[in-house]
Coordinates of C-alpha atoms in Angstrom, one line a residue:
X1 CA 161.5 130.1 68.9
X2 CA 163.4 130.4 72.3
X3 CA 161.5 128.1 75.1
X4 CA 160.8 129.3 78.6
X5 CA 163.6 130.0 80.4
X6 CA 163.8 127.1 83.0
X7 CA 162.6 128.5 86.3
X8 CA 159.6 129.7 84.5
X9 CA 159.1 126.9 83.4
X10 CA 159.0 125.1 86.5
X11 CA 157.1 127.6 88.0
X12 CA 154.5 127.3 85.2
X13 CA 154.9 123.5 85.9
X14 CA 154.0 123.9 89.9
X15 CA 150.8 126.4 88.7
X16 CA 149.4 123.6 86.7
X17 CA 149.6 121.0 88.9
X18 CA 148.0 123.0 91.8
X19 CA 145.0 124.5 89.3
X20 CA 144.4 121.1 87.9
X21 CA 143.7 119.7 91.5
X22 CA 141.8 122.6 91.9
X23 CA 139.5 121.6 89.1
X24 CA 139.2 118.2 90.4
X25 CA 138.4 119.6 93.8
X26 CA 135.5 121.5 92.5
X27 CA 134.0 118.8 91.6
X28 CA 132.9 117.4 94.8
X29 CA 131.2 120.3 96.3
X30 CA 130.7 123.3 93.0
X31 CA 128.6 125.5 95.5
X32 CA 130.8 125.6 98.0
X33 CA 134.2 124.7 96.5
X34 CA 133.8 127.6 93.3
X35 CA 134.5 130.5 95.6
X36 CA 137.7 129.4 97.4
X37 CA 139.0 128.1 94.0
X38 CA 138.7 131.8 92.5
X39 CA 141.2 132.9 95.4
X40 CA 143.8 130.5 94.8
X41 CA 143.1 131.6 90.8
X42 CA 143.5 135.2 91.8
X43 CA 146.5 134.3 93.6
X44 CA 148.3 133.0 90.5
X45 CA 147.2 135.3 87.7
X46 CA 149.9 137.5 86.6
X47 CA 148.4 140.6 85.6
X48 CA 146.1 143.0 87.7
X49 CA 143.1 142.9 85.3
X50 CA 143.1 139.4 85.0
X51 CA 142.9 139.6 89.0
X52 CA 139.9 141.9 88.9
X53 CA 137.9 139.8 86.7
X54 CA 138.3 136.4 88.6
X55 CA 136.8 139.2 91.8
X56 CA 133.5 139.9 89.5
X57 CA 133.2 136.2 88.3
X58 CA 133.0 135.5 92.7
X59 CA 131.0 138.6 93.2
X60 CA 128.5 137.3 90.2
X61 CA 128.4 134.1 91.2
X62 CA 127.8 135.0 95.1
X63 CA 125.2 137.4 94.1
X64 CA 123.7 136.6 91.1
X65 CA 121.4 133.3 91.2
X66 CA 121.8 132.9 87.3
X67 CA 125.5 133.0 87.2
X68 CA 125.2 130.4 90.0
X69 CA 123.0 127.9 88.5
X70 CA 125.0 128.1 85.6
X71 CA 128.5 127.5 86.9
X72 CA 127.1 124.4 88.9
X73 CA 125.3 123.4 85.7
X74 CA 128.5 123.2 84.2
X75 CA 130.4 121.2 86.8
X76 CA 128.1 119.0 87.9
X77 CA 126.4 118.0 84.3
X78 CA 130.0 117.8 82.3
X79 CA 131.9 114.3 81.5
X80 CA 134.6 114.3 84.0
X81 CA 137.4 114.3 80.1
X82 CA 135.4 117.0 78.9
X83 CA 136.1 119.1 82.5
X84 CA 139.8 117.9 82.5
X85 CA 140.9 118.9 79.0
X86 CA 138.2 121.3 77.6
X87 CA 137.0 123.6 80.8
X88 CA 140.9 123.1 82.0
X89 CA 142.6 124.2 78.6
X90 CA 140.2 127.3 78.4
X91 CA 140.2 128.5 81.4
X92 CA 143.8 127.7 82.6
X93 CA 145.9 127.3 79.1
X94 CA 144.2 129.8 77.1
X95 CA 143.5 132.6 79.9
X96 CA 145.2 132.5 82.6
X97 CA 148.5 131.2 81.7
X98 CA 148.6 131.8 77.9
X99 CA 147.3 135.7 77.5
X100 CA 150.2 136.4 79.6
X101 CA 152.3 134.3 77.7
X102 CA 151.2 136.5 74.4
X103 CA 152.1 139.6 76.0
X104 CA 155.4 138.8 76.9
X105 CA 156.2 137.6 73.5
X106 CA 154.2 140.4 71.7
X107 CA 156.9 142.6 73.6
X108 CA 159.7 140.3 73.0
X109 CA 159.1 139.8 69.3
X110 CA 157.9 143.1 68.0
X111 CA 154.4 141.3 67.1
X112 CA 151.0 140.9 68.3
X113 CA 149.9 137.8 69.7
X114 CA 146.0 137.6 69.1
X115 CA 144.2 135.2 71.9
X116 CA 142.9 133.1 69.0
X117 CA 142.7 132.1 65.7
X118 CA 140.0 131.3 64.0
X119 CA 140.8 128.3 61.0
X120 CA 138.8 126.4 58.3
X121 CA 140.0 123.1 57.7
X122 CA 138.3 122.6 54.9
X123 CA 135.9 125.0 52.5
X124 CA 133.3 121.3 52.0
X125 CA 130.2 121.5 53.3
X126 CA 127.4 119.1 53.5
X127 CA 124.1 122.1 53.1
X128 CA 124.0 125.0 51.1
X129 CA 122.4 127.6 53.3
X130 CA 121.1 130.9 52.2
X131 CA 123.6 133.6 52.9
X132 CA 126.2 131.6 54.1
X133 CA 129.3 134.5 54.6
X134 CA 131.6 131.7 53.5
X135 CA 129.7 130.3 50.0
X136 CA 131.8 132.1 47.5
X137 CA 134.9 130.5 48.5
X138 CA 136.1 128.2 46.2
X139 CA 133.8 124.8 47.4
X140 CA 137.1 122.2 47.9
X141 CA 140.2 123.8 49.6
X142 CA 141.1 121.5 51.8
X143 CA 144.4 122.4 54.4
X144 CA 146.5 119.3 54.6
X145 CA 147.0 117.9 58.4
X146 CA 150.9 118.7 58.3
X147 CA 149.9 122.3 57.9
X148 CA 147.0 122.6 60.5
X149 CA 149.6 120.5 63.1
X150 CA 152.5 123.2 62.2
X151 CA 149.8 126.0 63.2
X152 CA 148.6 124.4 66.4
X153 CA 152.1 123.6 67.5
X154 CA 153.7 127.1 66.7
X155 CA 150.4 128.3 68.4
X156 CA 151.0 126.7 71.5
X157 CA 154.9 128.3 71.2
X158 CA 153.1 131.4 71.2
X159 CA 151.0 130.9 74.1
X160 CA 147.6 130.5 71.9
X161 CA 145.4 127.5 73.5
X162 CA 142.7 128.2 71.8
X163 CA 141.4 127.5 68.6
X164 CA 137.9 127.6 66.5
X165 CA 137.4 125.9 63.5
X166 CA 134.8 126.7 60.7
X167 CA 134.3 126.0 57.4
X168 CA 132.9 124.4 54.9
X169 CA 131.8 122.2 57.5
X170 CA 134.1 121.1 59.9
X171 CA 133.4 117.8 60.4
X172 CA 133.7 116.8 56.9
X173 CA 137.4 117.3 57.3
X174 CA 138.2 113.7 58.0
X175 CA 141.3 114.2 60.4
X176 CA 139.4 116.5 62.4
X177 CA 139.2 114.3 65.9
X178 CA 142.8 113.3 65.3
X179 CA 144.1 116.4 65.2
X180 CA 142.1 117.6 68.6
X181 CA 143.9 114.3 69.7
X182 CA 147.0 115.3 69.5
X183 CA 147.3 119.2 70.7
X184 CA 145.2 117.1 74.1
X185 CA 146.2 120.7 75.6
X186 CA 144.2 123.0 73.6
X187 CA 141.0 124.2 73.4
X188 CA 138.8 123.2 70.0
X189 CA 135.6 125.4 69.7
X190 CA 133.6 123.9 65.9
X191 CA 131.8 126.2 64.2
X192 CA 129.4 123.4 63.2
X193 CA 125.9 123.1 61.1
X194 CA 125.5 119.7 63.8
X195 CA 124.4 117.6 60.8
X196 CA 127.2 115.4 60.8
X197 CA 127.1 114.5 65.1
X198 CA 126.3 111.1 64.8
X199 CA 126.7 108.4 68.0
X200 CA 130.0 107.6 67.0
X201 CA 130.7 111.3 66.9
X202 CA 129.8 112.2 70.2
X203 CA 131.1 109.6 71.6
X204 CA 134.3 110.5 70.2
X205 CA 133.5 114.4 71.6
X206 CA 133.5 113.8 75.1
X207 CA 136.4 110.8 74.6
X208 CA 139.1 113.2 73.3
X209 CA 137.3 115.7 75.6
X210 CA 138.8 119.1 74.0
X211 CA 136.3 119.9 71.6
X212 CA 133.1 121.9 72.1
X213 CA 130.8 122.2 69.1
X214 CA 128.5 125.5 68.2
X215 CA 126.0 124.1 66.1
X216 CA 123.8 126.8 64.0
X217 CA 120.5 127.9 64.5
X218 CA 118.0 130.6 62.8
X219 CA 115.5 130.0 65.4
X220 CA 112.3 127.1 65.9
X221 CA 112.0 124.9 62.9
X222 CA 110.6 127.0 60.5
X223 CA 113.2 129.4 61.0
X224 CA 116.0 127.3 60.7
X225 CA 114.6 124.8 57.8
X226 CA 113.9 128.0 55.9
X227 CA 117.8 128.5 55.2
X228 CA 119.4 125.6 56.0
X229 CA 117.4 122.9 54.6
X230 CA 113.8 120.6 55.3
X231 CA 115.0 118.7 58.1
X232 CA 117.8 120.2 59.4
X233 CA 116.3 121.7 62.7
X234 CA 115.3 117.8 63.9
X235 CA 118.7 116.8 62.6
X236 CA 120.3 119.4 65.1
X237 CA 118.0 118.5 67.8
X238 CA 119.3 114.9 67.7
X239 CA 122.9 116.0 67.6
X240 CA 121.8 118.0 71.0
X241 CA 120.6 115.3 72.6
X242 CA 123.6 113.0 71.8
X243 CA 125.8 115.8 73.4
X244 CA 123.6 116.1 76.2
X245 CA 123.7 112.9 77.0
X246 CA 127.5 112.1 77.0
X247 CA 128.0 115.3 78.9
X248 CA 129.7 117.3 76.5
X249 CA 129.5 121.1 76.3
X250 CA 127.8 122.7 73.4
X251 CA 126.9 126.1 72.5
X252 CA 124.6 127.7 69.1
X253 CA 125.5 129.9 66.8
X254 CA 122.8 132.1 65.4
X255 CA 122.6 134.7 62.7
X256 CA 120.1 137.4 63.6
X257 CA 118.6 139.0 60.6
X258 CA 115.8 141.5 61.0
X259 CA 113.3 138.8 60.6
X260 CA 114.2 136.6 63.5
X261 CA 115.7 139.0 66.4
X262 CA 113.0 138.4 68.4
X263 CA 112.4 134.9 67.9
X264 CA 116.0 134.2 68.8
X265 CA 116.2 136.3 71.8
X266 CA 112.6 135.4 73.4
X267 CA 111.9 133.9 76.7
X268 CA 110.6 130.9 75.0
X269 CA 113.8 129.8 72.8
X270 CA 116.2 130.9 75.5
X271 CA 115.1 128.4 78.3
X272 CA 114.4 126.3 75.0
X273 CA 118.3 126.3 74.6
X274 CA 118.7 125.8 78.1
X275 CA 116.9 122.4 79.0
X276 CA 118.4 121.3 75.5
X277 CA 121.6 121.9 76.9
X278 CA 123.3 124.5 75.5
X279 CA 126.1 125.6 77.4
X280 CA 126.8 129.1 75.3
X281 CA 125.7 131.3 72.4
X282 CA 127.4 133.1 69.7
X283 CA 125.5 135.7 67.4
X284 CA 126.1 137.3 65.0
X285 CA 124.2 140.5 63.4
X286 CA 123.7 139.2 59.4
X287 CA 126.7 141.2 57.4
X288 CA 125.7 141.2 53.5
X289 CA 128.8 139.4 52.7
X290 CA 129.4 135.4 51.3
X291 CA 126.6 133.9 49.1
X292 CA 123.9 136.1 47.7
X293 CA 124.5 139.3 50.3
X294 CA 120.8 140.5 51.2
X295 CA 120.9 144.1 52.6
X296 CA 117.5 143.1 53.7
X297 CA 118.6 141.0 56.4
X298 CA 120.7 142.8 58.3
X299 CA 118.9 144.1 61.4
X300 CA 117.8 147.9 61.8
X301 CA 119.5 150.7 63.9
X302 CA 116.4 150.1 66.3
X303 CA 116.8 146.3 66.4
X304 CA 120.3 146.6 67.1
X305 CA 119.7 148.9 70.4
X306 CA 116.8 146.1 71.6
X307 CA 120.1 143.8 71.3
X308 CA 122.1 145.9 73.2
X309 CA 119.8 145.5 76.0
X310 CA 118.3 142.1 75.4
X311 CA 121.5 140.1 75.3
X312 CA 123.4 141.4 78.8
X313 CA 119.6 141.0 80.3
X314 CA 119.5 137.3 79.4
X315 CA 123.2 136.8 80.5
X316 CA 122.6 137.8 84.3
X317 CA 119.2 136.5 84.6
X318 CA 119.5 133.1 82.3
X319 CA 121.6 130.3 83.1
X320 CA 123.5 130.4 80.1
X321 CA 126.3 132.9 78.5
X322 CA 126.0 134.8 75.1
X323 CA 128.1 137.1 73.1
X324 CA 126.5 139.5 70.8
X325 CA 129.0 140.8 67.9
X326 CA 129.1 143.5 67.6
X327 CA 127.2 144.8 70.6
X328 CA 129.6 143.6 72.5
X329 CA 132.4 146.0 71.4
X330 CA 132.4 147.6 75.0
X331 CA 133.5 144.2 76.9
X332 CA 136.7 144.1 74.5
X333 CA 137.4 147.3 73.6
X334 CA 136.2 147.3 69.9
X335 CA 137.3 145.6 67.1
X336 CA 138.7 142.3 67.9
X337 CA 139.9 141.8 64.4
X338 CA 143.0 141.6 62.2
X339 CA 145.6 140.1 64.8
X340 CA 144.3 142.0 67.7
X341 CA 142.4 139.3 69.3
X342 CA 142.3 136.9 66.3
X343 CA 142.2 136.6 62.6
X344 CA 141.1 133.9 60.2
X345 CA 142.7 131.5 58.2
X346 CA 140.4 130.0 55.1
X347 CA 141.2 126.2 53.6
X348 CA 143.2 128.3 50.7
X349 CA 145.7 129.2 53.5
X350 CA 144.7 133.1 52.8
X351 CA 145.0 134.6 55.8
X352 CA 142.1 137.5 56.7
X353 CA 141.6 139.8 59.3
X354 CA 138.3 138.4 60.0
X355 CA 135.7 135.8 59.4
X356 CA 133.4 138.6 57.5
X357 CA 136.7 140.8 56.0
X358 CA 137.6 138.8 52.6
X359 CA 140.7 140.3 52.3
X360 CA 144.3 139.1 52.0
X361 CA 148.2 139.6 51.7
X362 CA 149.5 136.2 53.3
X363 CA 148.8 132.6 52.8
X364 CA 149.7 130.1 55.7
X365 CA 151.2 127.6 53.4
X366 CA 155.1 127.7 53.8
X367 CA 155.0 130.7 56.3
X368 CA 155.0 130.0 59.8
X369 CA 152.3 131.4 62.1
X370 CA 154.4 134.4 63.5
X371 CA 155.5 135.4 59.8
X372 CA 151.7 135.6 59.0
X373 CA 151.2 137.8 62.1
X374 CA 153.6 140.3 60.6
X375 CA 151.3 141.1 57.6
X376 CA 151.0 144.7 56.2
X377 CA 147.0 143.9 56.9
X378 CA 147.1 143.3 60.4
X379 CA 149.5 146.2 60.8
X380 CA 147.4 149.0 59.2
X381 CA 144.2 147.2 61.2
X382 CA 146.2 147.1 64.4
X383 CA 147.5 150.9 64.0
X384 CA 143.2 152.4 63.6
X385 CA 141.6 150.1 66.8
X386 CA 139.6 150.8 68.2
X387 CA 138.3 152.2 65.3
X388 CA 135.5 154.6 67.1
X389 CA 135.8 155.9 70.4
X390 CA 132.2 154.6 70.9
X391 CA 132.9 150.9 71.5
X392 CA 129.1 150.2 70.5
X393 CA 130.4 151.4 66.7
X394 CA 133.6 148.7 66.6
X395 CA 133.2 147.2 63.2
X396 CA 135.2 148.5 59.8
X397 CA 132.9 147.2 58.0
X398 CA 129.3 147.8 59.3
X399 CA 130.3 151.0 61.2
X400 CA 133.3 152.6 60.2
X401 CA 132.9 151.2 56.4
X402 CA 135.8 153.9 55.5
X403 CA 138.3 152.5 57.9
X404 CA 138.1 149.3 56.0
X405 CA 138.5 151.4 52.2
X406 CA 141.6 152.8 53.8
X407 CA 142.9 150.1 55.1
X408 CA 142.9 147.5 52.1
X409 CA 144.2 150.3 50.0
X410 CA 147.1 150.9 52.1
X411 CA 147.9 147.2 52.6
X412 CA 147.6 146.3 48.9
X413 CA 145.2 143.6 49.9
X414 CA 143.2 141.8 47.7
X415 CA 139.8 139.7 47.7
X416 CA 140.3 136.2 48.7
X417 CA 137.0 135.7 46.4
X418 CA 134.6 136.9 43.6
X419 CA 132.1 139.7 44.9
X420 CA 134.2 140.0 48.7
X421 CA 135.2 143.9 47.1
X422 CA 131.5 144.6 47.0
X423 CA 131.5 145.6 50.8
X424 CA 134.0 148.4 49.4
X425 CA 132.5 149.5 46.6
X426 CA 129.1 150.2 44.9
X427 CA 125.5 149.3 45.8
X428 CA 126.3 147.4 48.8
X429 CA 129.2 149.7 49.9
X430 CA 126.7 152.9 49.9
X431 CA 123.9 150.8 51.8
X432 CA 126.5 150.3 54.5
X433 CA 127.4 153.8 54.7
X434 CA 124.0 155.0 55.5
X435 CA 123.5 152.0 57.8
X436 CA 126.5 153.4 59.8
X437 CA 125.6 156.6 59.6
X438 CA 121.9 155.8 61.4
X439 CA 123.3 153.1 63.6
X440 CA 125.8 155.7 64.9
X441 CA 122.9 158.5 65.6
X442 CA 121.5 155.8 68.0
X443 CA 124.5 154.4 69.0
X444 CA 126.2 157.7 70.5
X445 CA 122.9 157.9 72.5
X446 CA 122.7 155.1 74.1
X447 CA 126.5 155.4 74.9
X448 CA 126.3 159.1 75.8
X449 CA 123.2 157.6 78.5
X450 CA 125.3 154.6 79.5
X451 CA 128.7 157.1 80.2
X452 CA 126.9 160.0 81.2
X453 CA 128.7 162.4 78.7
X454 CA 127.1 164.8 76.2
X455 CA 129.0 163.7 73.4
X456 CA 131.3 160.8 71.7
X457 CA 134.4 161.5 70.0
X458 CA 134.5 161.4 66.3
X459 CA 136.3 158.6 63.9
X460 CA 140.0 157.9 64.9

């Protein structure tokens, strides 16, 4: 791999330095010191869209109260590591100096460059929660540290500064903090059940200052005891406060199912979230795949369109941010999947095209990084995105299920596990095929509204 050529590396040098005094400079003043940081960002970011965003993050924050209690929240409540490596390394590292980074090597090399990866260092996990989309993977892969310090260091050769780690459960891997320790200039988002956050742990958290954990949630108590275990929801409260306390940034994870879409998304367990902390959200619509799929679960055509209004209400009127797959499809232009914008490494090394895609033709171990990007898999993904022309229909799997058939069978992929073919073929397969067929009636309406068009293309 050929470093920067010298001048742009000094000129990356001089960036850093001014937008790491920026951060600092924040910090005395968020309300009125925010604003006139986002022109000196706009200033430096290389490409036009990139530009235009930073203008609606000022416009949102000048006009939107939400946005603007949340920004401050975030400076003002946030251990002064945790704003110097964490916020710093996303914000600067990962966007603003390394998507650019990508693009020219994506050019350079022939190759995508996703954003992200997302990695499990190890398949071990400490509960055994109902329809976990990971429990059929063999229980005690573990990636050695050599390998996970290869990847992060030929990441960072690619420009990628950010990293989330899954599982199993990552903090049973035991070289987890040492590894954040030594790439200090990435990004660490944990996919994380929050069981394991001891004192100790959090202390270490806002110490090494580059990790943020997601810690899961089905809900209140009930909810989340339910699948993950008597006990767990206090368990996770504690590991909330701990965070809280130190000043680290946290998010939650949630699986909505069609029993507990309305619980998750209230009023009530927002603000809830909020004064426990939590920083950021991820959900993710229940896909019958893992341990024990339930077609049952998933949430219904109608459900789905609530969330499609419901989650981009709470972000602009709720001091707190949260992503809705796959509603979301319209902010990244569908499927962010195989390579795109990120794939997934399991502890086996078999590298997938997604977290929920249990498909393979690569393993990690004794490839490097780029050689894995080049996969048959991610090409035949890469060559069908976006897979529907109505980004509110971006998933191969639970919306264009045949993209998916075609695209295993021209790759030659196989399941990385026992029962991961089920989302191809048979009961499960058909279920999914009349799912997409309804969610896509509703869909193309609510699109069709949104656009003001009569009608949306057909499959690509």
């Amino acid at each position: 791999m050929s470093v920067l050529p010298s001048f742009d590396f000094a000129k990356r040098f001089v960036e850093e330095q001014v937008l790491r005094q920026m951060l600092g400079y924040i910090d005395q003043n968020p309300a009125e010191n925010f604003p006139k940081v986002l022109k000196v960002a706009q200033k430096l970011a290389k490409k036009e869209h990139h530009q235009q965003h930073i203008v609606k993050i000022a416009r949102w924050y000048d006009e939107n109260p939400a946005v603007r209690e949340y920004i401050n929240r975030l400076f003002t409540r946030t251990h002064p590591n945790v704003k110097r490596r964490l916020l710093y390394n996303w914000f600067v590292n990962a966007m603003l100096l390394g998507i650019p980074r990508q693009q020219e090597l994506s050019e350079r090399l022939g190759v995508h460059i996703p954003n992200f990866f997302l990695i499990d260092p190890t398949s071990d996990c400490n509960l055994r929660c109902e329809g976990c989309w990971a429990g059929m993977y063999a229980e005690h892969d573990t990636l050695d540290f050599e390998t996970l310090d290869r990847l992060l260091t030929e990441a960072k050769e690619l420009g990628i500064y950010w990293v989330v780690m899954s599982g199993g459960e990552p903090f049973k891997y035991p070289d987890l903090l040492r590894l954040a320790a030594k790439h200090p200039e990435m990004a660490f988002m944990l996919y994380t059940n929050g069981t394991l956050i001891t004192e100790k742990v959090a202390d270490a958290i806002v110490e090494i200052g580059n990790l943020t954990p997601a810690i899961s949630l089905e809900g209140w108590r009930e909810r989340t005891d339910a699948r993950r275990g008597k006990g767990v929801f206090d368990r996770v409260m504690k590991a909330m406060d701990l965070l809280r306390e130190r000043g680290a940034i946290f998010g939650v994870s949630i699986t909505i199912t069609k029993y507990n879409v309305e619980e998750v998304t209230s009023d009530a367990f927002i603000d809830f979230l909020i004064e426990k902390g939590v920083t950021y959200g991820w959900t993710f619509h229940y896909i019958p795949v893992g341990r024990n799929p339930n077609l049952d679960l998933m949430v219904t055509p109608e459900q789905r369109a609530y969330l499609a209004e419901r989650i981009p209400y709470i972000r602009t009127h709720k001091p707190i941010q949260i992503a809705d797959f796959w509603n979301d499809g319209e902010l990244t232009h569908g499927c962010i999947a195989g390579g795109r914008m990120y794939f997934h490494i399991a502890a086996s090394g078999n590298v997938e095209p997604c977290a929920f895609a249990h498909f393979a033709v690569d393993n990690i171990k004794g490839k490097s990084l780029l050689e894995v990007l080049k996969n048959p898999l991610f090409a035949a993904y890469q060559k069908r995105q976006p897979f529907h022309d109505n980004f509110l229909r971006p998933c191969p799997i639970i919306d264009v299920p045949q993209a998916l058939r075609e695209i295993v069978a021209e790759s030659g992929a196989r399941p990385t596990h026992p029962g991961a073919e089920s989302i191809l073929t048979g009961t499960i397969a058909a279920a999914l095929d009349r799912r997409a067929e309804e969610w896509g009636r509703v869909a193309d309406k609510i699109w069709a509204e949104r656009h003001g068009v009569k009608e949306v293309a057909q499959l690509r």
